[in-house]
Short mmCIF file of C-alpha atoms and ligand atoms in Angstrom, two decimals:
data_model
loop_
_atom_site.label_atom_id
_atom_site.label_comp_id
_atom_site.label_asym_id
_atom_site.label_seq_id
_atom_site.Cartn_x
_atom_site.Cartn_y
_atom_site.Cartn_z
CA MET A 1 -1.90 -39.37 -15.13
CA ALA A 2 -5.08 -38.20 -17.70
CA ALA A 3 -4.39 -34.81 -19.43
CA ASN A 4 -6.50 -31.82 -18.50
CA ASP A 5 -6.49 -29.46 -21.32
CA PHE A 6 -6.58 -26.30 -18.99
CA TRP A 7 -5.78 -27.54 -15.50
CA ASP A 8 -2.31 -28.51 -17.41
CA LEU A 9 -1.65 -25.75 -18.45
CA ILE A 10 -1.83 -23.59 -14.70
CA GLU A 11 -0.10 -26.41 -13.40
CA SER A 12 2.93 -26.53 -16.09
CA ASN A 13 3.48 -22.66 -15.27
CA MET A 14 3.51 -23.00 -11.48
CA PRO A 15 6.35 -22.05 -9.66
CA ASP A 16 8.37 -23.82 -6.80
CA GLY A 17 6.13 -25.23 -4.94
CA ALA A 18 6.72 -22.70 -1.62
CA ARG A 19 6.32 -19.74 -3.04
CA ARG A 20 3.13 -17.15 -2.26
CA PHE A 21 0.39 -17.71 -4.61
CA ALA A 22 -2.07 -15.69 -1.85
CA ASP A 23 -2.14 -13.36 1.18
CA ALA A 24 -5.68 -12.77 2.44
CA SER A 25 -5.96 -10.92 5.24
CA GLY A 26 -6.40 -12.76 8.65
CA ARG A 27 -5.77 -15.80 7.13
CA ALA A 28 -2.07 -17.89 6.89
CA PRO A 29 -0.45 -17.05 3.68
CA VAL A 30 -1.14 -19.49 0.93
CA SER A 31 1.85 -21.57 -0.86
CA TYR A 32 1.52 -22.91 -4.84
CA ASP A 33 2.01 -26.51 -2.85
CA ASP A 34 -1.33 -25.43 -1.33
CA VAL A 35 -2.78 -24.84 -3.95
CA ARG A 36 -2.21 -27.87 -5.67
CA ALA A 37 -3.26 -30.09 -2.15
CA ARG A 38 -5.94 -28.05 -1.74
CA SER A 39 -7.63 -28.14 -5.23
CA ALA A 40 -7.06 -32.13 -4.83
CA ARG A 41 -8.66 -32.34 -1.38
CA PHE A 42 -11.63 -30.42 -2.89
CA ALA A 43 -11.51 -33.10 -5.73
CA HIS A 44 -11.53 -35.39 -3.94
CA ALA A 45 -14.77 -34.60 -1.71
CA LEU A 46 -16.38 -33.22 -4.59
CA THR A 47 -15.92 -36.92 -6.53
CA ARG A 48 -16.98 -38.79 -3.49
CA LEU A 49 -20.17 -36.63 -3.37
CA GLY A 50 -20.52 -38.23 -6.66
CA VAL A 51 -19.44 -35.70 -9.28
CA ALA A 52 -18.48 -36.84 -12.34
CA PRO A 53 -16.76 -35.06 -15.69
CA GLY A 54 -19.42 -33.12 -17.36
CA ASP A 55 -21.46 -32.28 -13.90
CA ARG A 56 -22.32 -28.63 -12.81
CA VAL A 57 -21.30 -27.77 -9.37
CA ALA A 58 -22.79 -24.39 -8.92
CA ALA A 59 -21.61 -21.92 -5.92
CA GLN A 60 -23.25 -19.37 -4.08
CA VAL A 61 -20.77 -18.58 -1.41
CA ASP A 62 -18.85 -15.25 0.34
CA LYS A 63 -15.20 -14.43 -1.78
CA SER A 64 -12.59 -16.92 0.46
CA ILE A 65 -9.41 -18.50 -1.09
CA GLU A 66 -11.28 -21.89 -0.74
CA ALA A 67 -14.00 -20.67 -3.18
CA LEU A 68 -11.45 -20.10 -5.85
CA MET A 69 -9.94 -23.64 -5.02
CA LEU A 70 -13.00 -25.14 -5.26
CA TYR A 71 -13.28 -23.50 -8.86
CA LEU A 72 -9.96 -24.96 -9.63
CA ALA A 73 -11.07 -28.57 -8.06
CA CYS A 74 -14.14 -28.92 -10.63
CA LEU A 75 -11.70 -28.38 -13.61
CA ARG A 76 -9.10 -30.84 -12.11
CA CYS A 77 -12.78 -33.12 -11.54
CA GLY A 78 -14.01 -32.15 -15.08
CA ALA A 79 -17.18 -30.66 -13.46
CA ALA A 80 -17.87 -27.54 -15.24
CA PHE A 81 -18.41 -24.70 -12.61
CA VAL A 82 -21.48 -22.17 -12.43
CA PRO A 83 -20.66 -19.37 -10.20
CA LEU A 84 -23.13 -17.05 -8.88
CA ASN A 85 -23.53 -13.45 -8.09
CA THR A 86 -24.19 -13.04 -4.16
CA ALA A 87 -27.44 -11.13 -4.08
CA TYR A 88 -29.48 -13.59 -5.62
CA THR A 89 -32.25 -14.56 -3.86
CA ALA A 90 -33.46 -17.53 -2.74
CA ALA A 91 -35.96 -17.47 -5.38
CA GLU A 92 -33.95 -16.48 -7.81
CA ILE A 93 -31.36 -19.25 -6.92
CA GLY A 94 -34.34 -21.65 -7.77
CA TYR A 95 -34.00 -20.76 -11.48
CA PHE A 96 -30.60 -21.12 -12.23
CA ILE A 97 -30.88 -24.42 -10.09
CA GLU A 98 -33.58 -25.34 -12.59
CA ASP A 99 -31.45 -24.36 -15.08
CA ALA A 100 -28.09 -25.57 -14.75
CA GLN A 101 -29.86 -29.15 -12.85
CA PRO A 102 -25.67 -28.91 -10.98
CA ALA A 103 -25.48 -32.47 -9.30
CA LEU A 104 -23.77 -30.21 -6.26
CA PHE A 105 -24.72 -26.82 -4.87
CA ILE A 106 -22.93 -25.06 -2.70
CA CYS A 107 -23.72 -21.73 -0.57
CA GLU A 108 -23.69 -20.17 2.87
CA PRO A 109 -24.05 -22.23 5.85
CA GLY A 110 -26.64 -19.20 6.57
CA ARG A 111 -28.57 -19.81 3.45
CA LEU A 112 -28.53 -24.08 3.33
CA GLU A 113 -32.90 -24.30 4.92
CA ASP A 114 -33.42 -22.00 1.86
CA VAL A 115 -31.61 -23.44 -0.45
CA ARG A 116 -33.06 -27.44 0.83
CA LYS A 117 -36.61 -26.08 0.65
CA LEU A 118 -36.63 -24.71 -2.68
CA PRO A 119 -38.88 -26.97 -4.95
CA GLN A 120 -35.63 -27.19 -7.72
CA SER A 121 -33.27 -28.08 -5.61
CA ALA A 122 -35.23 -31.97 -4.99
CA ALA A 123 -32.40 -34.24 -7.13
CA THR A 124 -29.87 -31.71 -5.71
CA ARG A 125 -27.33 -32.12 -3.43
CA VAL A 126 -26.56 -29.03 -0.86
CA GLU A 127 -23.24 -28.54 0.73
CA THR A 128 -21.83 -25.54 2.10
CA LEU A 129 -18.79 -23.30 2.57
CA ASP A 130 -18.06 -20.26 4.40
CA ALA A 131 -16.43 -16.69 4.53
CA ASP A 132 -13.49 -18.08 6.37
CA GLY A 133 -13.28 -21.94 3.94
CA GLY A 134 -15.38 -23.58 7.05
CA GLY A 135 -18.48 -25.43 6.50
CA SER A 136 -19.67 -28.77 5.26
CA LEU A 137 -17.80 -29.23 1.55
CA ALA A 138 -14.77 -28.12 3.67
CA ALA A 139 -14.78 -30.24 6.08
CA ARG A 140 -15.21 -33.18 3.94
CA MET A 141 -11.76 -31.95 1.74
CA ALA A 142 -9.83 -31.76 4.90
CA ASP A 143 -8.30 -34.77 5.36
CA MET A 144 -8.46 -36.04 1.59
CA PRO A 145 -5.69 -36.71 -0.43
CA SER A 146 -3.30 -34.00 -1.39
CA ASP A 147 -2.84 -35.76 -5.05
CA PHE A 148 -5.64 -35.84 -7.41
CA ASP A 149 -5.95 -38.46 -10.58
CA ASN A 150 -7.24 -35.38 -12.98
CA ALA A 151 -10.24 -36.47 -14.91
CA ALA A 152 -9.17 -36.59 -18.95
CA ARG A 153 -10.45 -32.79 -20.45
CA GLY A 154 -9.73 -31.18 -23.55
CA GLY A 155 -10.11 -28.03 -24.97
CA GLY A 156 -13.02 -28.20 -26.11
CA ASP A 157 -14.75 -29.37 -22.91
CA LEU A 158 -17.21 -26.99 -21.05
CA ALA A 159 -15.14 -26.09 -17.68
CA ALA A 160 -17.71 -23.32 -16.70
CA ILE A 161 -21.12 -21.66 -16.94
CA LEU A 162 -21.41 -17.87 -16.38
CA TYR A 163 -24.46 -16.77 -16.21
CA THR A 164 -24.92 -13.51 -17.85
CA SER A 165 -25.77 -10.50 -16.02
CA GLY A 166 -29.74 -10.36 -17.34
CA THR A 167 -30.57 -6.89 -17.55
CA THR A 168 -33.53 -7.94 -20.30
CA GLY A 169 -35.45 -11.32 -19.87
CA ARG A 170 -33.91 -14.15 -17.70
CA SER A 171 -30.14 -14.20 -17.25
CA LYS A 172 -28.46 -16.71 -19.70
CA GLY A 173 -25.73 -19.54 -18.89
CA ALA A 174 -22.49 -19.01 -21.21
CA MET A 175 -20.40 -21.66 -21.90
CA LEU A 176 -17.01 -21.39 -21.52
CA SER A 177 -14.12 -24.40 -22.69
CA HIS A 178 -10.72 -24.83 -21.20
CA ALA A 179 -9.49 -23.94 -24.47
CA ASN A 180 -12.11 -20.41 -24.10
CA LEU A 181 -10.39 -19.85 -20.55
CA ALA A 182 -6.17 -21.02 -21.50
CA SER A 183 -6.23 -18.80 -24.81
CA ASN A 184 -6.96 -16.16 -23.12
CA ALA A 185 -5.33 -16.09 -20.03
CA LEU A 186 -2.20 -16.62 -22.06
CA ALA A 187 -2.99 -13.72 -24.19
CA LEU A 188 -3.25 -11.49 -20.71
CA ARG A 189 -0.22 -12.54 -19.58
CA ASP A 190 2.01 -11.69 -22.12
CA GLU A 191 0.02 -8.51 -23.36
CA TRP A 192 -0.17 -7.33 -19.79
CA ARG A 193 3.95 -8.78 -19.15
CA PHE A 194 2.49 -10.56 -16.08
CA SER A 195 5.99 -11.93 -14.02
CA ALA A 196 7.02 -14.00 -11.10
CA ASP A 197 7.79 -10.84 -9.41
CA ASP A 198 3.77 -9.37 -9.68
CA VAL A 199 1.93 -8.73 -6.82
CA LEU A 200 -1.78 -8.24 -7.95
CA ILE A 201 -4.38 -6.79 -5.77
CA HIS A 202 -7.51 -8.89 -5.80
CA ALA A 203 -10.52 -6.66 -4.75
CA LEU A 204 -13.42 -8.09 -7.39
CA PRO A 205 -15.75 -10.35 -6.50
CA ILE A 206 -15.58 -13.88 -7.44
CA TYR A 207 -18.31 -14.89 -9.32
CA HIS A 208 -18.01 -12.86 -12.18
CA ALA A 209 -15.20 -13.11 -15.23
CA HIS A 210 -13.39 -10.25 -14.23
CA GLY A 211 -12.49 -11.51 -10.71
CA LEU A 212 -12.66 -15.44 -11.20
CA PHE A 213 -10.79 -15.71 -14.86
CA VAL A 214 -9.16 -12.54 -15.57
CA ALA A 215 -7.63 -11.40 -12.28
CA THR A 216 -6.51 -14.84 -11.37
CA HIS A 217 -5.41 -16.78 -14.63
CA VAL A 218 -2.92 -13.92 -15.49
CA THR A 219 -1.33 -14.60 -11.67
CA LEU A 220 -1.30 -18.68 -11.92
CA LEU A 221 -0.28 -18.46 -15.46
CA ALA A 222 3.15 -15.90 -14.34
CA GLY A 223 3.81 -17.95 -10.98
CA ALA A 224 2.76 -14.59 -8.99
CA SER A 225 1.26 -13.74 -6.65
CA LEU A 226 -2.39 -12.10 -4.95
CA ILE A 227 -3.18 -9.85 -2.20
CA PHE A 228 -6.89 -11.05 -1.80
CA GLN A 229 -9.67 -8.58 -0.25
CA ARG A 230 -12.91 -9.94 0.92
CA GLN A 231 -13.90 -6.94 -0.97
CA PHE A 232 -13.25 -3.54 -2.28
CA ARG A 233 -12.23 -0.67 0.46
CA PRO A 234 -10.70 2.19 -0.64
CA ALA A 235 -8.09 2.16 2.41
CA ASP A 236 -7.32 -1.82 1.86
CA VAL A 237 -6.56 -1.04 -2.05
CA LEU A 238 -4.48 1.76 -0.59
CA ALA A 239 -2.32 0.50 2.07
CA ALA A 240 -2.16 -2.65 0.10
CA MET A 241 -0.16 -0.85 -3.03
CA GLU A 242 2.58 -0.83 -1.10
CA LYS A 243 3.56 -4.39 -1.44
CA ALA A 244 1.92 -4.76 -4.89
CA THR A 245 2.69 -4.13 -8.54
CA VAL A 246 -1.11 -4.53 -10.50
CA LEU A 247 -4.06 -3.37 -9.73
CA MET A 248 -7.02 -4.89 -12.24
CA GLY A 249 -10.19 -2.90 -10.99
CA VAL A 250 -13.92 -2.00 -12.09
CA PRO A 251 -13.88 2.48 -13.09
CA THR A 252 -15.62 2.90 -9.68
CA PHE A 253 -12.85 1.31 -7.91
CA TYR A 254 -10.43 4.34 -9.69
CA THR A 255 -13.59 6.91 -9.15
CA ARG A 256 -13.38 5.85 -5.13
CA LEU A 257 -9.70 5.73 -5.02
CA LEU A 258 -9.25 9.09 -6.20
CA GLN A 259 -11.56 10.01 -2.92
CA GLU A 260 -8.69 9.49 -1.35
CA PRO A 261 -6.67 12.06 0.12
CA GLY A 262 -3.56 9.39 0.86
CA LEU A 263 -3.21 8.65 -3.36
CA ASP A 264 -0.38 9.76 -4.70
CA CYS A 265 2.75 9.43 -6.81
CA GLU A 266 4.26 8.31 -3.32
CA SER A 267 1.84 5.80 -2.44
CA VAL A 268 1.82 4.08 -6.30
CA ARG A 269 6.38 3.83 -6.28
CA ARG A 270 5.74 0.30 -6.76
CA MET A 271 3.08 -0.36 -8.63
CA ARG A 272 3.90 -1.16 -12.37
CA LEU A 273 0.53 -1.30 -14.17
CA PHE A 274 -3.20 0.22 -12.92
CA ILE A 275 -5.95 -1.65 -15.24
CA SER A 276 -9.42 -1.09 -15.52
CA GLY A 277 -12.49 -2.65 -17.26
CA SER A 278 -16.17 -4.21 -17.34
CA ALA A 279 -17.73 -0.75 -17.42
CA PRO A 280 -16.67 2.84 -19.22
CA LEU A 281 -14.02 4.28 -17.75
CA LEU A 282 -14.69 8.00 -18.10
CA ALA A 283 -11.55 10.40 -19.97
CA GLU A 284 -11.87 12.74 -16.92
CA THR A 285 -10.88 9.37 -14.62
CA HIS A 286 -8.03 8.75 -16.55
CA GLN A 287 -6.74 11.61 -16.77
CA ALA A 288 -7.64 13.08 -13.16
CA TRP A 289 -5.24 9.53 -12.20
CA GLN A 290 -2.56 10.38 -14.66
CA ALA A 291 -2.46 14.05 -12.61
CA ARG A 292 -2.19 11.94 -8.89
CA THR A 293 -0.16 9.26 -9.33
CA GLY A 294 1.87 9.56 -12.66
CA HIS A 295 -0.02 6.26 -14.40
CA ALA A 296 -1.94 6.23 -17.52
CA ILE A 297 -4.49 3.62 -16.50
CA LEU A 298 -4.86 0.59 -19.39
CA GLU A 299 -8.32 0.47 -20.35
CA ARG A 300 -9.64 -3.12 -21.51
CA TYR A 301 -12.62 -4.65 -23.24
CA GLY A 302 -14.50 -7.63 -22.36
CA MET A 303 -17.53 -9.88 -21.65
CA THR A 304 -18.85 -12.93 -19.85
CA GLU A 305 -19.24 -14.61 -23.43
CA THR A 306 -16.01 -13.93 -24.72
CA GLY A 307 -13.64 -13.04 -22.35
CA MET A 308 -11.24 -11.04 -22.83
CA ASN A 309 -11.44 -9.23 -26.50
CA THR A 310 -9.16 -5.96 -26.83
CA SER A 311 -7.08 -4.06 -24.59
CA ASN A 312 -5.22 -0.57 -24.99
CA PRO A 313 -0.89 -1.06 -24.97
CA TYR A 314 1.27 -2.46 -22.14
CA GLU A 315 3.91 -0.40 -24.46
CA GLY A 316 3.00 2.63 -26.74
CA ASP A 317 0.07 4.83 -25.87
CA ARG A 318 -3.47 4.34 -23.64
CA ARG A 319 -6.06 6.21 -24.83
CA ALA A 320 -9.02 7.32 -22.50
CA GLY A 321 -11.98 6.46 -24.08
CA THR A 322 -11.03 3.60 -25.82
CA VAL A 323 -10.31 0.27 -25.47
CA GLY A 324 -7.89 -0.63 -27.82
CA PHE A 325 -6.68 -2.90 -30.01
CA PRO A 326 -7.48 -6.89 -30.35
CA LEU A 327 -6.27 -9.20 -28.34
CA TRP A 328 -3.55 -12.34 -29.53
CA GLY A 329 -5.85 -14.25 -31.67
CA VAL A 330 -8.83 -12.48 -31.59
CA GLU A 331 -10.24 -10.87 -34.60
CA ILE A 332 -13.54 -8.02 -34.18
CA ARG A 333 -14.68 -6.15 -36.98
CA ILE A 334 -17.42 -3.21 -37.26
CA ALA A 335 -19.92 -3.91 -38.76
CA ASP A 336 -23.88 -2.99 -39.75
CA ALA A 337 -26.48 -4.22 -37.25
CA GLU A 338 -28.79 -5.28 -39.41
CA THR A 339 -27.32 -6.79 -42.42
CA GLY A 340 -23.75 -8.05 -40.97
CA ALA A 341 -21.69 -5.58 -43.83
CA ALA A 342 -18.17 -4.93 -42.18
CA LEU A 343 -18.57 -1.28 -42.26
CA ALA A 344 -15.57 1.19 -42.32
CA VAL A 345 -13.23 3.00 -40.39
CA ASP A 346 -14.89 5.33 -37.71
CA GLU A 347 -18.25 4.44 -39.14
CA VAL A 348 -20.20 3.53 -36.10
CA GLY A 349 -21.91 -0.26 -35.74
CA MET A 350 -21.92 -3.64 -34.05
CA ILE A 351 -18.34 -4.64 -32.30
CA GLU A 352 -18.40 -8.55 -33.65
CA VAL A 353 -15.94 -10.70 -32.40
CA ARG A 354 -13.95 -14.01 -33.35
CA GLY A 355 -11.57 -16.38 -31.56
CA PRO A 356 -10.25 -18.82 -29.53
CA ASN A 357 -11.41 -17.14 -26.88
CA VAL A 358 -15.37 -16.91 -27.74
CA PHE A 359 -17.51 -19.29 -25.82
CA SER A 360 -19.36 -21.74 -27.89
CA GLY A 361 -23.11 -20.88 -26.80
CA TYR A 362 -26.00 -20.86 -24.62
CA TRP A 363 -26.33 -23.29 -21.79
CA ARG A 364 -29.19 -24.81 -23.42
CA GLN A 365 -30.44 -22.50 -25.99
CA PRO A 366 -29.38 -23.37 -29.14
CA GLU A 367 -31.91 -20.60 -30.98
CA LYS A 368 -30.65 -17.69 -28.41
CA THR A 369 -27.17 -18.93 -29.36
CA ALA A 370 -27.48 -19.25 -33.75
CA ALA A 371 -29.51 -15.32 -33.49
CA GLU A 372 -25.84 -13.85 -32.02
CA PHE A 373 -23.39 -16.14 -34.12
CA ARG A 374 -22.92 -14.59 -37.86
CA PRO A 375 -22.71 -17.56 -40.16
CA ASP A 376 -18.91 -16.94 -40.47
CA GLY A 377 -18.56 -17.24 -36.61
CA PHE A 378 -18.39 -13.83 -35.50
CA PHE A 379 -19.94 -13.32 -31.82
CA ILE A 380 -22.19 -10.14 -31.79
CA THR A 381 -22.01 -8.86 -29.00
CA GLY A 382 -24.04 -6.13 -28.80
CA ASP A 383 -21.81 -3.49 -27.94
CA ILE A 384 -21.92 -0.52 -30.58
CA GLY A 385 -18.61 1.53 -30.99
CA THR A 386 -16.12 2.26 -33.72
CA ILE A 387 -12.38 2.04 -35.21
CA ASP A 388 -10.69 3.99 -36.11
CA ALA A 389 -7.63 4.74 -38.66
CA ARG A 390 -4.52 3.91 -35.81
CA GLY A 391 -6.74 0.18 -35.21
CA TYR A 392 -7.96 1.69 -30.96
CA VAL A 393 -11.55 0.32 -30.49
CA ARG A 394 -14.13 2.60 -28.80
CA ILE A 395 -17.34 1.74 -27.62
CA VAL A 396 -19.99 3.93 -27.94
CA GLY A 397 -22.76 2.39 -26.04
CA ARG A 398 -25.21 -1.15 -26.14
CA ALA A 399 -27.46 -1.91 -29.20
CA LYS A 400 -30.29 -2.43 -26.56
CA ASP A 401 -29.64 1.75 -24.69
CA LEU A 402 -29.98 3.00 -28.11
CA ILE A 403 -32.63 5.57 -28.72
CA ILE A 404 -35.07 6.14 -31.25
CA THR A 405 -36.57 9.24 -31.35
CA GLY A 406 -38.82 10.02 -33.86
CA GLY A 407 -37.48 7.60 -35.55
CA LEU A 408 -33.54 9.03 -35.50
CA ASN A 409 -31.09 6.73 -33.56
CA VAL A 410 -29.06 8.84 -30.93
CA TYR A 411 -26.11 7.07 -28.86
CA PRO A 412 -25.87 7.68 -25.43
CA LYS A 413 -23.05 8.14 -24.95
CA GLU A 414 -22.47 10.63 -26.82
CA VAL A 415 -25.03 12.71 -25.26
CA GLU A 416 -23.27 12.07 -21.61
CA THR A 417 -20.33 13.13 -23.30
CA GLU A 418 -21.47 16.66 -23.97
CA ILE A 419 -23.14 16.35 -20.24
CA ASP A 420 -20.52 15.64 -18.74
CA LEU A 421 -18.00 18.35 -19.56
CA VAL A 422 -20.01 21.12 -18.89
CA ALA A 423 -18.74 22.46 -15.42
CA GLY A 424 -20.90 20.69 -12.39
CA VAL A 425 -21.62 17.73 -13.96
CA ARG A 426 -20.14 14.82 -12.01
CA GLU A 427 -21.14 12.30 -14.62
CA SER A 428 -24.61 11.82 -16.41
CA ALA A 429 -26.73 8.73 -17.36
CA VAL A 430 -28.69 9.14 -20.46
CA ILE A 431 -31.63 6.63 -21.78
CA GLY A 432 -35.39 6.92 -24.12
CA VAL A 433 -38.67 6.78 -21.80
CA ALA A 434 -41.88 6.45 -23.88
CA HIS A 435 -43.03 9.87 -25.27
CA PRO A 436 -46.67 10.49 -26.78
CA ASP A 437 -44.58 12.09 -30.02
CA PHE A 438 -41.40 10.69 -30.07
CA GLY A 439 -41.57 7.16 -29.20
CA GLU A 440 -38.61 7.63 -27.24
CA ALA A 441 -37.58 10.95 -25.70
CA VAL A 442 -33.92 11.30 -25.29
CA THR A 443 -34.19 11.63 -21.28
CA ALA A 444 -31.06 12.82 -19.38
CA ILE A 445 -29.78 11.88 -15.11
CA VAL A 446 -27.18 14.33 -14.08
CA VAL A 447 -25.06 13.88 -10.63
CA ALA A 448 -24.49 17.35 -9.96
CA GLU A 449 -20.93 17.89 -8.27
CA GLU A 450 -20.95 18.74 -4.04
CA GLY A 451 -22.38 22.20 -4.21
CA ALA A 452 -23.06 23.23 -8.09
CA ALA A 453 -25.51 25.05 -8.52
CA LEU A 454 -27.24 22.97 -11.66
CA SER A 455 -30.64 23.66 -13.59
CA GLU A 456 -32.06 21.85 -16.01
CA SER A 457 -32.50 24.95 -17.88
CA ALA A 458 -28.44 25.63 -17.65
CA ILE A 459 -27.46 22.18 -18.97
CA LEU A 460 -30.29 22.48 -21.49
CA ALA A 461 -28.67 26.00 -22.71
CA ALA A 462 -24.24 24.55 -22.18
CA LEU A 463 -26.09 21.91 -24.89
CA GLU A 464 -26.84 24.64 -27.49
CA ASN A 465 -25.13 23.95 -30.77
CA ARG A 466 -23.07 20.97 -29.18
CA LEU A 467 -25.60 18.68 -30.83
CA ALA A 468 -28.26 18.56 -32.98
CA ARG A 469 -31.71 19.05 -32.10
CA PHE A 470 -32.89 15.85 -31.99
CA LYS A 471 -30.44 14.64 -29.81
CA THR A 472 -30.51 17.19 -27.19
CA PRO A 473 -32.27 15.82 -23.99
CA LYS A 474 -36.18 16.80 -23.24
CA ARG A 475 -35.97 16.75 -19.77
CA VAL A 476 -32.98 16.64 -17.38
CA MET A 477 -33.32 15.06 -14.72
CA PHE A 478 -31.24 15.17 -11.20
CA ALA A 479 -29.75 12.15 -8.93
CA PRO A 480 -27.47 12.13 -6.17
CA GLU A 481 -25.97 9.35 -7.66
CA LEU A 482 -26.64 6.55 -10.20
CA PRO A 483 -27.45 3.06 -9.46
CA ARG A 484 -24.61 0.57 -10.40
CA ASN A 485 -23.93 -3.41 -9.58
CA ALA A 486 -21.33 -4.49 -8.13
CA MET A 487 -19.14 -4.51 -11.43
CA GLY A 488 -19.86 -1.05 -11.60
CA LYS A 489 -22.04 -0.48 -14.50
CA VAL A 490 -24.66 1.81 -14.29
CA GLN A 491 -28.15 0.16 -14.63
CA LYS A 492 -29.99 1.81 -16.67
CA ASN A 493 -33.04 -0.78 -16.64
CA VAL A 494 -33.29 0.63 -13.19
CA LEU A 495 -33.23 4.06 -14.15
CA ARG A 496 -35.94 3.42 -17.63
CA GLN A 497 -37.90 1.61 -14.84
CA ALA A 498 -38.27 4.95 -12.42
CA TYR A 499 -38.82 7.74 -14.78
CA SER A 500 -40.12 4.93 -17.10
CA GLU A 501 -44.23 7.55 -16.80
CA LEU A 502 -42.19 10.43 -16.83
CA TYR A 503 -43.77 12.19 -20.18
CA LEU A 504 -47.08 10.34 -20.53
CA LYS A 505 -48.17 11.78 -16.58
CA ARG A 506 -47.67 15.18 -18.44
CA GLU A 507 -49.13 14.15 -21.21
CA ARG A 508 -52.16 12.98 -19.60
P1 AMP B 601 -20.42 -8.50 -18.37
O1 AMP B 601 -20.51 -9.78 -19.38
O2 AMP B 601 -21.17 -8.81 -17.28
O3 AMP B 601 -18.66 -8.58 -18.22
O4 AMP B 601 -20.20 -7.13 -19.31
C1 AMP B 601 -19.73 -7.03 -20.83
C2 AMP B 601 -20.83 -5.80 -21.51
O5 AMP B 601 -19.59 -5.08 -20.34
C3 AMP B 601 -19.64 -5.39 -22.51
O6 AMP B 601 -20.27 -6.14 -23.14
C4 AMP B 601 -19.38 -4.09 -22.75
O7 AMP B 601 -21.08 -3.52 -22.75
C5 AMP B 601 -19.13 -3.78 -21.02
N1 AMP B 601 -18.06 -3.50 -21.15
C6 AMP B 601 -16.94 -4.18 -20.89
N2 AMP B 601 -15.90 -3.70 -20.59
C7 AMP B 601 -15.95 -2.43 -21.12
C8 AMP B 601 -14.93 -1.16 -21.30
N3 AMP B 601 -13.88 -1.21 -21.26
N4 AMP B 601 -15.58 0.30 -21.94
C9 AMP B 601 -16.79 -0.32 -21.82
N5 AMP B 601 -17.33 -0.76 -21.42
C10 AMP B 601 -17.75 -2.06 -21.22
#
């Protein structure tokens, strides 16, 4: 059988076939034998539909075990899997089809007509897969053989294209190779001490690297198993902790779970590890979690283009507000954003990363790719941060969120941290809003704790002497909540849009 880089690694780590791979509520348990057989059947179905090595297979489908098997089938038949966020509209799908030019597009049955009508899909075959594992593609794989002659794939071959969330401009397709995925999966399995005894609660979406790669790969490479939940519901996650050992989540999981009265040391007694990433975990959440459960959440940092870059230590000090140390084989440096010159300990600058996890470029966008790599191969993440004397990496914010007010740089995170310390503040977001005098004005959007009587003047008074004048918000606005995407990231572009006329109107 031909060598297939990442699939071979997965298969060589698979335990005895009868061992459980996943439990999905309302569905029969899935064994490792099932993983082998179902991914083979899907691979046959794809091949019969004309998918050849090097082709793209795009899918906008609900979360299901079959959707995971479809991804593994793509690895096996040498196609690049292109998962798409289920929130995209049919019109948006047109862009992705035009850009990725998939040989096959798989959607929910209810979407079929809309997708077929898209002018961009004229040359693409469209099949369906529903949340229960039914649909036209599932029907095609049903009586296929349970073994498959894998396509030959080397480490450098494309395994997937993941589109970045694209808050500015069109989203770009990050090309991830077999070797990118394999190296990161091995580093994480070992760093987080995954073993065949682990049971991971999987409540993340699988159109994103966090749920599709990080959670799934460490489980497969350890021969561990999943409690596979269709979506995140705090009560369901809490109930699953009785049988689980690890939870992987975005910060919102943890803030929502803290609102569950049943969360206490007793309810987590089987759990060994809580991991958070994809967005910043508030130090306050870290502390509240430790007080309630006795566990220090392990925060890590990654992105679509690189997989995971850093992690707090499994053994050792998991420091709130930091994302820990570079993973095995990954190099991180803080550089001057303009010149690329390396900066010293504690200096704020661009986080740059190099290693076997880093993608090879954006799909069919060589100029954009070139602009985001340094000549020595470091990828410019767009995240601003520091590394302290002990080596902990800290993220200060995104470069594009940097506020330049009256010619001075303000990092929103620094201002948010101070505002969050004010009694009665639940959380805050600080953005730059166009201002006739300052260019941009530092502007805070604050969510108050229930029942707290907060005012703009009270917050500004509390910030006096804690922040330099130019960093202090010109206005403080209140909102019932902050807009977040499914990965728990605050959508600052939505806020910038909502408040874009704040100062212009007032001064007209
Ligand atoms: P995505 O490509 O959707 O995974 O988003 C990647 C971005 O999420 C990174 O560039 C960071 O800005 C942010 N991110 C991921 N993990 C963390 C973290 N632990 N703390 C702060 N930001 C994070």
